[in-house]
mmCIF file of C-alpha atoms in Angstrom:
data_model
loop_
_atom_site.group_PDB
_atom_site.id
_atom_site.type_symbol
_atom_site.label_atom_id
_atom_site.label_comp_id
_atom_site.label_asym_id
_atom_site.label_seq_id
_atom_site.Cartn_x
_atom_site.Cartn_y
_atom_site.Cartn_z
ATOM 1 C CA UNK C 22 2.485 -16.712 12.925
ATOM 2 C CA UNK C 23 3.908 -13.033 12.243
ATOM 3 C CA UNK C 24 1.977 -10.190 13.372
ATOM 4 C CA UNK C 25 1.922 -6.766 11.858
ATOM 5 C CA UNK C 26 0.056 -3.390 12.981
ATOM 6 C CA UNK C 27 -0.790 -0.102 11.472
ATOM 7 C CA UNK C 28 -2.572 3.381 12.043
ATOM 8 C CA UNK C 29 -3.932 6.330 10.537
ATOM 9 C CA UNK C 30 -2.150 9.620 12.136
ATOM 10 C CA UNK C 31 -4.840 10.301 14.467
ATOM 11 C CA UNK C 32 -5.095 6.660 16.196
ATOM 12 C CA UNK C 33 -8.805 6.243 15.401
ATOM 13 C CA UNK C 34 -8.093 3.734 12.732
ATOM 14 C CA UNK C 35 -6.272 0.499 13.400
ATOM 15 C CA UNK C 36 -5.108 -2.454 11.321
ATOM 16 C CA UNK C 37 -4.028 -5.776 12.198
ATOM 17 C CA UNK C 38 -2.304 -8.288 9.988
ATOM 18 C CA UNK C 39 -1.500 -11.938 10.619
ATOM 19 C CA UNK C 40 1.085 -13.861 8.950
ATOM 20 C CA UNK C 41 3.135 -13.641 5.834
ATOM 21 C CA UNK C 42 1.831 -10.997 2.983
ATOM 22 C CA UNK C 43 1.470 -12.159 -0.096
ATOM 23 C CA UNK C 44 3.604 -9.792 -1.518
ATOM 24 C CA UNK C 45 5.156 -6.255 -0.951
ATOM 25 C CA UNK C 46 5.377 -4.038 -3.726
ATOM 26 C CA UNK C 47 5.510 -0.321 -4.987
ATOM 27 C CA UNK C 48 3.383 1.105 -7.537
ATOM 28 C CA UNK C 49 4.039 4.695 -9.630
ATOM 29 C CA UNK C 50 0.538 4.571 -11.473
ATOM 30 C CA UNK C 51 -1.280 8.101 -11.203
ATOM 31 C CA UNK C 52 -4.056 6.163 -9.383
ATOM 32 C CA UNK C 53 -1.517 5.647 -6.448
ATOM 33 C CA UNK C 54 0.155 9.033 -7.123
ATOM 34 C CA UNK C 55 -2.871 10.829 -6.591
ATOM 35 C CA UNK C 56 -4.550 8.974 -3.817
ATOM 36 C CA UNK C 57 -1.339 9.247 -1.743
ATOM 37 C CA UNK C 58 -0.191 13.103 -2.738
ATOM 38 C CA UNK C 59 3.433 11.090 -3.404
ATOM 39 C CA UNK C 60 5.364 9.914 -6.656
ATOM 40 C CA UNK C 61 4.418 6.189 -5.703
ATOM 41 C CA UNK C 62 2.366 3.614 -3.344
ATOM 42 C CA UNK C 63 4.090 1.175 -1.338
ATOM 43 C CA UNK C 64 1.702 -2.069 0.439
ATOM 44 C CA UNK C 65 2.440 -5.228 2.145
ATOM 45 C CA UNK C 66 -0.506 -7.030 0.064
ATOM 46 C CA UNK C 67 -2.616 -9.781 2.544
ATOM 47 C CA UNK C 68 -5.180 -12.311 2.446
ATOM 48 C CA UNK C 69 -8.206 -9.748 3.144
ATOM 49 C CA UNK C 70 -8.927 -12.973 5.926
ATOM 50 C CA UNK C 71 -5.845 -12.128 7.426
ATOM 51 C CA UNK C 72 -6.714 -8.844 8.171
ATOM 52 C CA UNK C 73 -8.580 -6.744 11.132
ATOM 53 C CA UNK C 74 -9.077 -3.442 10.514
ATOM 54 C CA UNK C 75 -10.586 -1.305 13.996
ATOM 55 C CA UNK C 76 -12.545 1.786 13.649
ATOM 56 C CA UNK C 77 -14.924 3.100 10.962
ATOM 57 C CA UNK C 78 -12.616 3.951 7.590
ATOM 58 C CA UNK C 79 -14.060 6.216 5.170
ATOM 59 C CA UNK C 80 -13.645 4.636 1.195
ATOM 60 C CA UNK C 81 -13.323 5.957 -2.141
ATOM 61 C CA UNK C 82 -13.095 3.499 -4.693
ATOM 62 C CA UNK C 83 -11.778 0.723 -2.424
ATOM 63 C CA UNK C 84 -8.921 3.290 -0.706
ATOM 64 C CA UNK C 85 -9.619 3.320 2.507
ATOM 65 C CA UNK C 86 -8.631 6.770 4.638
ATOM 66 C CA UNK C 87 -9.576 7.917 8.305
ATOM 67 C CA UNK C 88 -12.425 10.428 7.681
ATOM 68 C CA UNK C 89 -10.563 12.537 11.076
ATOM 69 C CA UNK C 90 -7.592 12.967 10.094
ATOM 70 C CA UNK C 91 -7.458 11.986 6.554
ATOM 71 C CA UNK C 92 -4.450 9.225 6.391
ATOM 72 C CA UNK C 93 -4.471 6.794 3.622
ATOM 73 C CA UNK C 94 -4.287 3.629 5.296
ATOM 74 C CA UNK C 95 -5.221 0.589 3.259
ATOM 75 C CA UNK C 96 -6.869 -0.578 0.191
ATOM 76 C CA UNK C 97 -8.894 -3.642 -0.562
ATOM 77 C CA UNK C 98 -9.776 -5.011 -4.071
ATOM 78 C CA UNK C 99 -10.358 -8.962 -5.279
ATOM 79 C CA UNK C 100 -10.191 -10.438 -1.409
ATOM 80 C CA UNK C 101 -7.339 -8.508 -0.856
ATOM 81 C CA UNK C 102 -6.022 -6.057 1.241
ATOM 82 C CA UNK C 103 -3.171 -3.560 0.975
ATOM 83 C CA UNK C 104 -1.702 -2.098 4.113
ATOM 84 C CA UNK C 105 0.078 0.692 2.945
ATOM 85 C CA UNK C 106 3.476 0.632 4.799
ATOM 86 C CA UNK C 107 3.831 4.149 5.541
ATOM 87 C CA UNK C 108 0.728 3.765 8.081
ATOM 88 C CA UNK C 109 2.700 0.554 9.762
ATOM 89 C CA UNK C 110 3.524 1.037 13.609
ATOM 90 C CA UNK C 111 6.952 0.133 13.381
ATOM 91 C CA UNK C 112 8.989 0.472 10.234
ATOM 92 C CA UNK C 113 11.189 -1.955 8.288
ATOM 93 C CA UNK C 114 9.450 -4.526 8.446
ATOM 94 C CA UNK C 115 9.323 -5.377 4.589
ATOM 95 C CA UNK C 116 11.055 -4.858 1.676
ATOM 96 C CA UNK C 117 9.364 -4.912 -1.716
ATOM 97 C CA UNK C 118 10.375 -7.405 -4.584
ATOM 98 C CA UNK C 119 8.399 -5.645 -7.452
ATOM 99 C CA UNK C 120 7.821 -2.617 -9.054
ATOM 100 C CA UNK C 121 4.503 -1.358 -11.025
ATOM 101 C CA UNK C 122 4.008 0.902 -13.282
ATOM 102 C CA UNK C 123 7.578 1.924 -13.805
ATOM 103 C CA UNK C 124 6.569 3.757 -16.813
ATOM 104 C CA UNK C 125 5.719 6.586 -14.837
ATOM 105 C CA UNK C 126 8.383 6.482 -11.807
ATOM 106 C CA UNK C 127 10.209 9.895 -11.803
ATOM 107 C CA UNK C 128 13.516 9.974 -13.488
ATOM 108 C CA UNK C 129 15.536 10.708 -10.459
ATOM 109 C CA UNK C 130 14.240 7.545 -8.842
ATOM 110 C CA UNK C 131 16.309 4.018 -9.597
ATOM 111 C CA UNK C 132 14.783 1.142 -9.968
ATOM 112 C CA UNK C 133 14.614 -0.926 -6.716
ATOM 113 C CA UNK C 134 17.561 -2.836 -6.608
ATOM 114 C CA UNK C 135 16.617 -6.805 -6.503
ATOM 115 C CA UNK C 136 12.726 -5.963 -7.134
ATOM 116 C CA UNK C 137 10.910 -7.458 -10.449
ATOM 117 C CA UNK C 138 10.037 -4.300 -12.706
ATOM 118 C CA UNK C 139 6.550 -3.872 -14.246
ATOM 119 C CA UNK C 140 6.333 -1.493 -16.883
ATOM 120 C CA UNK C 141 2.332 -1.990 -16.330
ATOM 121 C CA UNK C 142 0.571 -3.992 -14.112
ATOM 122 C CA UNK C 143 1.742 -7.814 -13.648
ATOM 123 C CA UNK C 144 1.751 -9.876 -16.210
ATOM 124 C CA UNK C 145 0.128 -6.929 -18.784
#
């Protein structure tokens, strides 16, 4: 069994994540946009069983930040949690197979070469 960590900036929040995700994705909704000040999200998506998160997150609306040093680090919804792979300890680790939301990815950005595209959510 795989292990993966991640941290907020500051150290005070820290996420562990056993085995394989369930998939690794980006997202351009404005949700995602604006929770994460960037023109899209990208999450390795787990079991929320498979996850151990350390340290006392703050929440709004099931995103889950430090409340020290404000990093976005996860986000949980339906039994499961998205570690947000900008917060993991060591990087390339995953590469995403879908897209969400390309509706509303910027112009200058390709599509992911490989990945599924979403114009919406899955399966909308």
């Amino acid at each position: 069994m795989s292990e993966v960590t991640a941290s907020c900036l500051c150290g005070d929040i820290r996420v562990r994540a056993s085995g394989s995700p369930i998939g690794v994705g980006l997202c351009h909704c404005m949700d995602c946009r604006k929770h994460h000040g960037a023109v899209f999200w990208a999450a390795a998506v787990y079991p929320a069983e498979s996850v151990e998160v350390l340290g006392q997150a703050q929440q709004y609306q099931g995103r889950h930040f430090c409340p020290r040093c404000g990093s976005s680090v996860y986000s949980c919804s339906e039994g499961e949690v998205e570690l947000h792979l900008g917060a993991m300890d060591q990087p390339n680790q995953f590469t995403p197979t879908y897209e969400l939301w390309t509706d509303r990815r910027e112009h200058w950005l390709t599509p992911l070469a490989g990945a599924h595209q979403h114009s919406r959510n899955r399966g909308a």
